[in-house]
Coordinates of C-alpha atoms and ligand atoms in Angstrom, one line a residue:
X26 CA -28.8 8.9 11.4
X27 CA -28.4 7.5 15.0
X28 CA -24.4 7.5 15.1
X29 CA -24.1 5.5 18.4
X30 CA -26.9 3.2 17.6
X31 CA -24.6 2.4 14.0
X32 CA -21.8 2.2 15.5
X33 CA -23.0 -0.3 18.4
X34 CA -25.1 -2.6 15.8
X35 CA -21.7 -2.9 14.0
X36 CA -19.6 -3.9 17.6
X37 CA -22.2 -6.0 18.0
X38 CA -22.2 -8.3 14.4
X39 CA -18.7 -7.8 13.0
X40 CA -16.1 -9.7 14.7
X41 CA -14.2 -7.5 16.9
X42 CA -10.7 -7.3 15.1
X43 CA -10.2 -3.9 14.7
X44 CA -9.9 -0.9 17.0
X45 CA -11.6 1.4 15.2
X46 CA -11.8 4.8 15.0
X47 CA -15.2 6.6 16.7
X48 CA -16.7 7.6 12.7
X49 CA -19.1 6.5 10.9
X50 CA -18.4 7.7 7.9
X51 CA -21.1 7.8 4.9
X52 CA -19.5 10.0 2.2
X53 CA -16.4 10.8 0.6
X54 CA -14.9 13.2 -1.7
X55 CA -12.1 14.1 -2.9
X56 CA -9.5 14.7 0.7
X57 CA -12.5 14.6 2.9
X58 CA -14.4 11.9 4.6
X59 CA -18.0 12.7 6.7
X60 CA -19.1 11.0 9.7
X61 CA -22.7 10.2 10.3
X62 CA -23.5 13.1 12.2
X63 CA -22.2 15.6 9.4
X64 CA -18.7 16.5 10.3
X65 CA -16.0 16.6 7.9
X66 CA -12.5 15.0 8.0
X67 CA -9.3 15.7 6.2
X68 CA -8.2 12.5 5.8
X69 CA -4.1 12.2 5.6
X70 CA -4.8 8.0 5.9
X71 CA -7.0 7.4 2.6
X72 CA -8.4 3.8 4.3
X73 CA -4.9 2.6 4.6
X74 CA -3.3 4.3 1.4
X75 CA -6.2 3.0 -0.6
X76 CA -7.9 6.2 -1.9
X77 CA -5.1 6.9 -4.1
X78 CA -6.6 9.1 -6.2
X79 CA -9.2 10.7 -3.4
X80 CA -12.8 9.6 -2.4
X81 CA -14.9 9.1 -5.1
X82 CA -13.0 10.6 -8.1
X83 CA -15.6 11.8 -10.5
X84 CA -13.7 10.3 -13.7
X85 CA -13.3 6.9 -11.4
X86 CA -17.1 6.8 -10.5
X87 CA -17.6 7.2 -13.9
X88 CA -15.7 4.1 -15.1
X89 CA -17.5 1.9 -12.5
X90 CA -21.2 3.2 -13.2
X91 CA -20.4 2.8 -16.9
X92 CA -19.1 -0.7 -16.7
X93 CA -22.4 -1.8 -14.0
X94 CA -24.3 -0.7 -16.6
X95 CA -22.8 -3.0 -18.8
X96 CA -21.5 -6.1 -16.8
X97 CA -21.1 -6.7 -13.5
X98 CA -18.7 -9.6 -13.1
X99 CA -17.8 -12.5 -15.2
X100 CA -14.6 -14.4 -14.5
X101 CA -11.5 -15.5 -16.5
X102 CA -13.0 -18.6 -18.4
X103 CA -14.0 -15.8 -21.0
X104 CA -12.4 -13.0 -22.1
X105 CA -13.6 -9.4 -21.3
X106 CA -13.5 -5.9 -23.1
X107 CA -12.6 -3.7 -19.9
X108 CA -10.1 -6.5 -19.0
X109 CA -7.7 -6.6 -22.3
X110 CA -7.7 -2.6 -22.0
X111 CA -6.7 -2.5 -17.9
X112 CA -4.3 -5.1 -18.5
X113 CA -2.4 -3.2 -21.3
X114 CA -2.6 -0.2 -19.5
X115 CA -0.8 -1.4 -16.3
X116 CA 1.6 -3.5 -18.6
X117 CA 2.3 -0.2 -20.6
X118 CA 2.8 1.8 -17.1
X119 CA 5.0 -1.2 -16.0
X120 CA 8.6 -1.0 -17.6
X121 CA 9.8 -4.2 -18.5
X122 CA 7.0 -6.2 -16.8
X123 CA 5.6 -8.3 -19.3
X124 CA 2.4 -10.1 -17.7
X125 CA 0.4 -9.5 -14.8
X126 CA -1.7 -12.0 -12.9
X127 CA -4.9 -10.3 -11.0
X128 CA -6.4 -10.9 -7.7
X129 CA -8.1 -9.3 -5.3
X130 CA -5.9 -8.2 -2.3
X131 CA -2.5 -7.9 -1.2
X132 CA -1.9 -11.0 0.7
X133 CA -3.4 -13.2 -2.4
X134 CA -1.0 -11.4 -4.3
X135 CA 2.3 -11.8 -2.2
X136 CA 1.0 -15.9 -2.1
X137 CA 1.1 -15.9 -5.4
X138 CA 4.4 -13.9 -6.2
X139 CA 6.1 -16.6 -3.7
X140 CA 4.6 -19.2 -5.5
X141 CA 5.8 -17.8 -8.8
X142 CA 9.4 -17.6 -7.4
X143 CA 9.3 -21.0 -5.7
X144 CA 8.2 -22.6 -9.6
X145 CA 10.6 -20.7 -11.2
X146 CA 14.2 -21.3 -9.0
X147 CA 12.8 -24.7 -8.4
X148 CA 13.3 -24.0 -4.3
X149 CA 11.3 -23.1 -1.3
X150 CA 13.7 -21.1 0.6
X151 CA 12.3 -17.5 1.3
X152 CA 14.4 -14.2 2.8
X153 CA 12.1 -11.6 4.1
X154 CA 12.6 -8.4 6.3
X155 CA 12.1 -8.1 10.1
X156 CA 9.6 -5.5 10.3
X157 CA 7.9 -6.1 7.1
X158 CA 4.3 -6.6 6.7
X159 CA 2.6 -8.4 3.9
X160 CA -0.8 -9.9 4.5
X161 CA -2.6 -12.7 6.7
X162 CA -3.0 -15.7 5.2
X163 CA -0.3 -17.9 6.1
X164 CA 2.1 -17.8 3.6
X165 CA 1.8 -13.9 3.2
X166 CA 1.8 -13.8 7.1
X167 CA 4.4 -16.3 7.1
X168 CA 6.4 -13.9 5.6
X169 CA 5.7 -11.1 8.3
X170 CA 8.5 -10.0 9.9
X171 CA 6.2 -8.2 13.0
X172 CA 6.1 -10.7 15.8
X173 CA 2.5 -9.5 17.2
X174 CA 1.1 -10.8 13.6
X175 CA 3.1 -14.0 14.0
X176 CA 0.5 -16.6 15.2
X177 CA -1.1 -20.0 14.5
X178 CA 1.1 -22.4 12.2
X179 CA 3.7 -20.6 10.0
X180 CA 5.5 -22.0 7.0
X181 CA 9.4 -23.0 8.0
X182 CA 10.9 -22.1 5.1
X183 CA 11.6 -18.1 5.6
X184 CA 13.6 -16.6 7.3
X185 CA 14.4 -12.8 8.2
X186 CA 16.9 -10.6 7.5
X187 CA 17.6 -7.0 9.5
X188 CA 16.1 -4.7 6.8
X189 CA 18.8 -2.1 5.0
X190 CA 21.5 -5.0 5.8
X191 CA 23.1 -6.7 2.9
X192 CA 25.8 -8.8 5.2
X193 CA 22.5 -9.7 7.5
X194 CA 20.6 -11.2 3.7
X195 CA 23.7 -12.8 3.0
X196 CA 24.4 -14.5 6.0
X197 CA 20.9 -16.0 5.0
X198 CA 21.4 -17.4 2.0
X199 CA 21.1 -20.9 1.0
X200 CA 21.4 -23.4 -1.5
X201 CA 17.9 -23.5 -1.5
X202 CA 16.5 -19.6 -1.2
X203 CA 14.2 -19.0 -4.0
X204 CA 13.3 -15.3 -3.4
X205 CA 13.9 -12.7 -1.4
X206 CA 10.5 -10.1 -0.8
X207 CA 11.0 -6.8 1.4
X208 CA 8.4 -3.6 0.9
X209 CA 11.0 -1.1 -0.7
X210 CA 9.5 1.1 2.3
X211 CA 8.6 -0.4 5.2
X212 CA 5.3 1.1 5.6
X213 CA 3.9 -0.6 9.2
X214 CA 6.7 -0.9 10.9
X215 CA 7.0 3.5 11.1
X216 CA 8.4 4.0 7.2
X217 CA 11.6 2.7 7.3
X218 CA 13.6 2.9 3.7
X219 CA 17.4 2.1 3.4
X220 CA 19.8 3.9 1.3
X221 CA 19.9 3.7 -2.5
X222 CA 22.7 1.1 -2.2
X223 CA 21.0 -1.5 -0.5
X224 CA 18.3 -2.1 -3.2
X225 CA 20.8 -2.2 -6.0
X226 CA 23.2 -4.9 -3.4
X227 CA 20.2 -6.9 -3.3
X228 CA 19.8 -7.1 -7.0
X229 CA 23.4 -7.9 -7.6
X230 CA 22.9 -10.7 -5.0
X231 CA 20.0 -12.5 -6.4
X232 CA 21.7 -11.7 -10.2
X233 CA 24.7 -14.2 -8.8
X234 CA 22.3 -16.7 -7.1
X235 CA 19.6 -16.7 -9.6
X236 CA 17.3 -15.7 -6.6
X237 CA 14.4 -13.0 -7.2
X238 CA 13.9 -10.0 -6.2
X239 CA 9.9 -9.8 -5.1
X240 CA 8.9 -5.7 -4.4
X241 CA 6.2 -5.5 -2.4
X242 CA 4.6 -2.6 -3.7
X243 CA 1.2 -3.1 -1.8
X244 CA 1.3 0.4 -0.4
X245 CA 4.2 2.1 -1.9
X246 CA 2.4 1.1 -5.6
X247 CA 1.4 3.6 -8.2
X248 CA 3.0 6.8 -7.6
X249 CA 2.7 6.7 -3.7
X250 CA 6.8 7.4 -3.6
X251 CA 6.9 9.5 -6.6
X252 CA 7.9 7.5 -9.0
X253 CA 4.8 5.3 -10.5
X254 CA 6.8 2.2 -8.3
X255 CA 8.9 2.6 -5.4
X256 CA 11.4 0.2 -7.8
X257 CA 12.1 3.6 -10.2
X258 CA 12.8 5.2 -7.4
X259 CA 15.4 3.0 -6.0
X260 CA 16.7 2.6 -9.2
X261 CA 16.0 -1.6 -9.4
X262 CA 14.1 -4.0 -11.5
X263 CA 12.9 -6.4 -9.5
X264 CA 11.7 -9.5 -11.2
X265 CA 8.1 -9.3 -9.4
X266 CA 6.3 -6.7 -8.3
X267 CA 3.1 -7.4 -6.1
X268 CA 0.0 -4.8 -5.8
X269 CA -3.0 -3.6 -4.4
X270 CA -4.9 -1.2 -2.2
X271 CA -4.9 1.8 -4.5
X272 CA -4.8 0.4 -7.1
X273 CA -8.3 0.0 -8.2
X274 CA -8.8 3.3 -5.9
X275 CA -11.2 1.4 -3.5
X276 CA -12.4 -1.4 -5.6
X277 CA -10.6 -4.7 -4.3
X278 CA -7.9 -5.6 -6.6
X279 CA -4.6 -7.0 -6.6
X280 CA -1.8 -7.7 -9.0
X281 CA 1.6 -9.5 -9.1
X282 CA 3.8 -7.8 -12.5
X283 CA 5.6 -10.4 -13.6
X284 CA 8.9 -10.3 -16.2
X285 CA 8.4 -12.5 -19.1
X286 CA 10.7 -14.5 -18.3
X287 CA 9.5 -15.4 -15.1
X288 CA 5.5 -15.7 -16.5
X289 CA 6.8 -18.1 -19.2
X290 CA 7.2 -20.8 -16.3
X291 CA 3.9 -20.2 -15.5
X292 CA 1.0 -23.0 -17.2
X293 CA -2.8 -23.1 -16.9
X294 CA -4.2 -23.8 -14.5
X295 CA -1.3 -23.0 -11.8
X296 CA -2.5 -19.5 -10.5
X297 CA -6.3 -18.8 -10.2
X298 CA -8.9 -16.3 -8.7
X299 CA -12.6 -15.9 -9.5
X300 CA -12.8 -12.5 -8.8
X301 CA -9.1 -11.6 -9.8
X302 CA -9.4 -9.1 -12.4
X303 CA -13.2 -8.5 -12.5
X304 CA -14.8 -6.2 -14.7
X305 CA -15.8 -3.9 -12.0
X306 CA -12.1 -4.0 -10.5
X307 CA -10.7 -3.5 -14.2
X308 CA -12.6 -0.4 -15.0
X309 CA -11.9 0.7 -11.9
X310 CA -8.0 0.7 -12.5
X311 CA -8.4 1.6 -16.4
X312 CA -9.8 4.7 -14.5
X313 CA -6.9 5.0 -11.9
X314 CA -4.5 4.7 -14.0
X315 CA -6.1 7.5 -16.5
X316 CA -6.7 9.8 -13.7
X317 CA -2.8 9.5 -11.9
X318 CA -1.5 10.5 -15.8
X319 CA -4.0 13.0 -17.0
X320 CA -3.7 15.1 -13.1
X321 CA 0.4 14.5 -13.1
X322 CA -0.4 13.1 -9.6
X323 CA 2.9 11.1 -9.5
X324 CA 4.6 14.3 -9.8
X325 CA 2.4 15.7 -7.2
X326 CA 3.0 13.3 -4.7
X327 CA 6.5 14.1 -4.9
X328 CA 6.1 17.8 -5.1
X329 CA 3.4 17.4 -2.3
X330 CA 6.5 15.0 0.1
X331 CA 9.1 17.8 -0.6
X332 CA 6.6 20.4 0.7
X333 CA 5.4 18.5 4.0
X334 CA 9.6 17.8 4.5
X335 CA 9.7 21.3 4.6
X336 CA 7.2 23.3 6.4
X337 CA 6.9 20.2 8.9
X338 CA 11.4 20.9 10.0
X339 CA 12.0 22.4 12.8
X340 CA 7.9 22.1 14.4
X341 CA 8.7 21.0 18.2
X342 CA 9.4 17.5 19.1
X343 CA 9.6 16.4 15.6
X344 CA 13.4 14.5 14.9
X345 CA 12.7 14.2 11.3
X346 CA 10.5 13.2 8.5
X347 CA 11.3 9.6 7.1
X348 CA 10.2 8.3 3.4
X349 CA 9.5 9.5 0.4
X350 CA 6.7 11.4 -1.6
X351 CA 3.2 10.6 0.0
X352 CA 4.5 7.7 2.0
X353 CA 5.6 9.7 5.5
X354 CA 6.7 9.1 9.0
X355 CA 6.8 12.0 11.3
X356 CA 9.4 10.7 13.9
X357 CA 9.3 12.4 17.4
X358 CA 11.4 12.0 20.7
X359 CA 7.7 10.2 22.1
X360 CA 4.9 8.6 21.7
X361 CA 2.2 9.9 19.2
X362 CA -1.0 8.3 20.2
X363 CA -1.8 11.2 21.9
X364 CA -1.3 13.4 19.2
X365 CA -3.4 11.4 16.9
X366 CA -6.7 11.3 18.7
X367 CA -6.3 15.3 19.7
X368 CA -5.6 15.4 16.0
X369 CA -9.2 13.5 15.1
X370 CA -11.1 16.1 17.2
X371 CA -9.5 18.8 14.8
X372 CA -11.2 16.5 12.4
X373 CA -8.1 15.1 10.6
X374 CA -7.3 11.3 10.2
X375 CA -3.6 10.5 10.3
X376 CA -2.5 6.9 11.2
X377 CA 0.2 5.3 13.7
X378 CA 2.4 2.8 12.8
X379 CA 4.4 0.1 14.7
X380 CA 6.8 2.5 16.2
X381 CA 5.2 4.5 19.1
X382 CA 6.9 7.4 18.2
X383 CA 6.0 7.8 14.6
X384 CA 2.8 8.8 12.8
X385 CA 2.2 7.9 9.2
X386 CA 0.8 10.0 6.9
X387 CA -0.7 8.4 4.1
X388 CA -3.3 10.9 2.0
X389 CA -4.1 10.5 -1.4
X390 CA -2.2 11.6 -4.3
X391 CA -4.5 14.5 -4.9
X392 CA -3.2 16.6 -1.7
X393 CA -2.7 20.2 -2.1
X394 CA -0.5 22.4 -0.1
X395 CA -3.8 23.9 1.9
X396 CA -4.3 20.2 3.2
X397 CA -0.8 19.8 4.0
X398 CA -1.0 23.8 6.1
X399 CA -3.7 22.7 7.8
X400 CA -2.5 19.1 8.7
X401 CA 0.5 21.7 10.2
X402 CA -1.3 24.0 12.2
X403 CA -3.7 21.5 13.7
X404 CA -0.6 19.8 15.0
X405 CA 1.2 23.3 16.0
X406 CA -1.8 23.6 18.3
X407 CA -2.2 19.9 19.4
X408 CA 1.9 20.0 20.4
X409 CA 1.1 23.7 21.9
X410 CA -1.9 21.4 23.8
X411 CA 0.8 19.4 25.5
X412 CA 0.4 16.1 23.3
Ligands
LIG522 C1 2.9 -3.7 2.2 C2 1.7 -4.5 2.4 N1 1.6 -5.8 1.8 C3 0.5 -6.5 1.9 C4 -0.6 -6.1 2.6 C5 -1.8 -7.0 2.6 O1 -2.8 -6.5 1.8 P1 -4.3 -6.9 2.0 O2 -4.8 -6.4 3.3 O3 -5.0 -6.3 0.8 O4 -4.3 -8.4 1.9 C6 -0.6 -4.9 3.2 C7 -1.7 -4.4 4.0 O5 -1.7 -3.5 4.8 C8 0.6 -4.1 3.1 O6 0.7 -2.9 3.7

């Protein structure tokens, strides 16, 4: 395989909206990703926190091969076997969600959990986080607290609030907010999460309002944080949950959990998606969902987090580790681009975020403590490098 030649074929048909990194990658499996010319990569980024259960789980590959052998897509008019058993599985992982509405990505999902709100409360008004991050159509975007994101026409009706500030929500509020949506950890903007206190505040709030609470759960969903939601962990219930990345482990998919409460003002018709909860997509998070139980890997992703906090304090430069479980920001006093690509020619993928000075580390659930050693000394030498 002609690497350059791929990669220059691509540059020259895709629309250029990514910087990209120099792979071409053509397998997966398990923590590793391979290039085109054969090496292997430890990847600590999973394709932005999708490969939640590794590249190409067997018992997932399984599920999808079984179900193309069977049907390949037929939409919502009808009803579907693999469909009635993924939805009661994510409903029975879900406590106290009582419906959930498939798509097919995380910005159709946020749309839609605004739109639930906004039918519910009977207002428009929307609170969302500067520094928060969820999706690009417009009224995902529009709900993007990162100004680079911000452009073309925008909806009015949100505002922002400084993220882990109560006073800053309330000073916000009005007669006609419907919801308010933050990602419990702010996964973009460098992994920003805000004490145990704020979550529960905002709850209380939108309890004496009759606001909701919409989690954005995009990247922090199924087990990421170690807890299956990032909600458990914080110890809310938000009234909405939004998903999907992992979910599906690769397969598009998204999700908004609704309470029952809050589906019952839903009628037919309102919410729609021809691809939103496919076969394919549904057999694929069956799978997921059978694989992060049977292999404990909630519980692994917060053993896995406690044991990066650990042998990553006190390494040179580093200030401190911020979020939870698998969901990681290694802060230093400088930038970390540099650190980054040297890491990529030790052939391991970790990803930046927002903040110059913090890179995100984002494997999948199935790390081991030899990935996380070797992420470590890879990094000991790149630092020892001068990076
Ligand atoms: C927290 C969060 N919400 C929403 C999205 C948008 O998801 P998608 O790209 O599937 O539309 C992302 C994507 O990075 C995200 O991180």
């Amino acid at each position: 395989m002609d690497k350059t030649l791929l990669m220059r074929k691509e540059d020259a048909y895709q629309l250029n909206t990514y910087k990209k990194f120099p792979l071409v990658l053509v397998k997966g499996k398990g923590m590793y990703v391979s290039d085109a010319d054969g090496t292997r990569y430890l990847d600590f980024y999973g394709g932005h926190a999708v490969a939640l259960t590794g590249h190409c789980h067997p018992k997932v590959i399984a599920a999808l091969k079984k179900q193309l052998d069977k049907l390949l897509f037929y939409s919502n008019v009808a009803y579907s076997d693999i469909r009635a058993e993924a939805a009661e599985a994510l409903i029975s992982a879900a406590p106290g969600f009582g419906k959930v509405f498939f798509c097919n990505s995380g910005a159709e999902a946020n749309e839609a959990a605004m739109r639930v709100a906004k039918k519910f409360t009977g207002k428009k008004g929307i609170i969302a986080m500067k520094g928060g991050f969820h999706g690009r159509t417009t009224g995902a975007l529009s709900a993007t607290g990162i100004g680079k994101y911000r452009t073309g026409e925008l909806l009015s009706s949100v505002s922002f609030a400084e993220f882990g500030s109560i006073e800053s929500v309330k000073s916000l509020l009005a007669p006609d907010t419907a919801a308010i949506i933050l990602e419990p950890i702010q996964s973009m903007a460098g992994v920003n999460a805000a004490g145990k206190g704020y979550y529960k505040g905002l709850r209380e709030l939108c309890d004496s309002k009759g606001i909701m609470l919409i989690f954005d759960e995009v990247q922090t969903g199924f087990g990421r944080t170690g807890k299956m939601f990032a909600a458990q962990a914080f110890g809310v219930a938000p009234d909405i949950i939004t998903l999907a990345k992992g979910i599906a482990s690769g397969v598009p998919m998204g999700a908004v959990l609704l309470r029952e409460k809050v589906a019952k003002t839903i009628a037919y018709g309102e919410l729609g998606s021809t691809f939103g909860g496919s076969p394919l997509a549904c057999a694929g998070l069956k799978a997921t969902i059978e694989v992060i139980a049977d292999e404990k890997l909630v519980e692994n992703a917060y053993a896995m987090g406690m044991y990066i906090k650990k042998t990553f304090s006190g390494m040179k430069g580093l200030v401190r580790v911020r979020g939870e479980g698998l969901l990681l920001g290694l802060e230093f006093g400088h930038d970390v681009s540099g650190i980054a690509a040297a890491l990529l020619k030790e052939n391991i993928i970790v990803s930046t975020s927002e903040a110059k000075n913090v890179l995100r580390l984002l494997p999948p659930l199935i790390i081991g403590k030899t990935h996380v050693d070797t992420l470590h000394r890879a990094m000991e030498k790149v630092l020892q490098d001068g990076h």
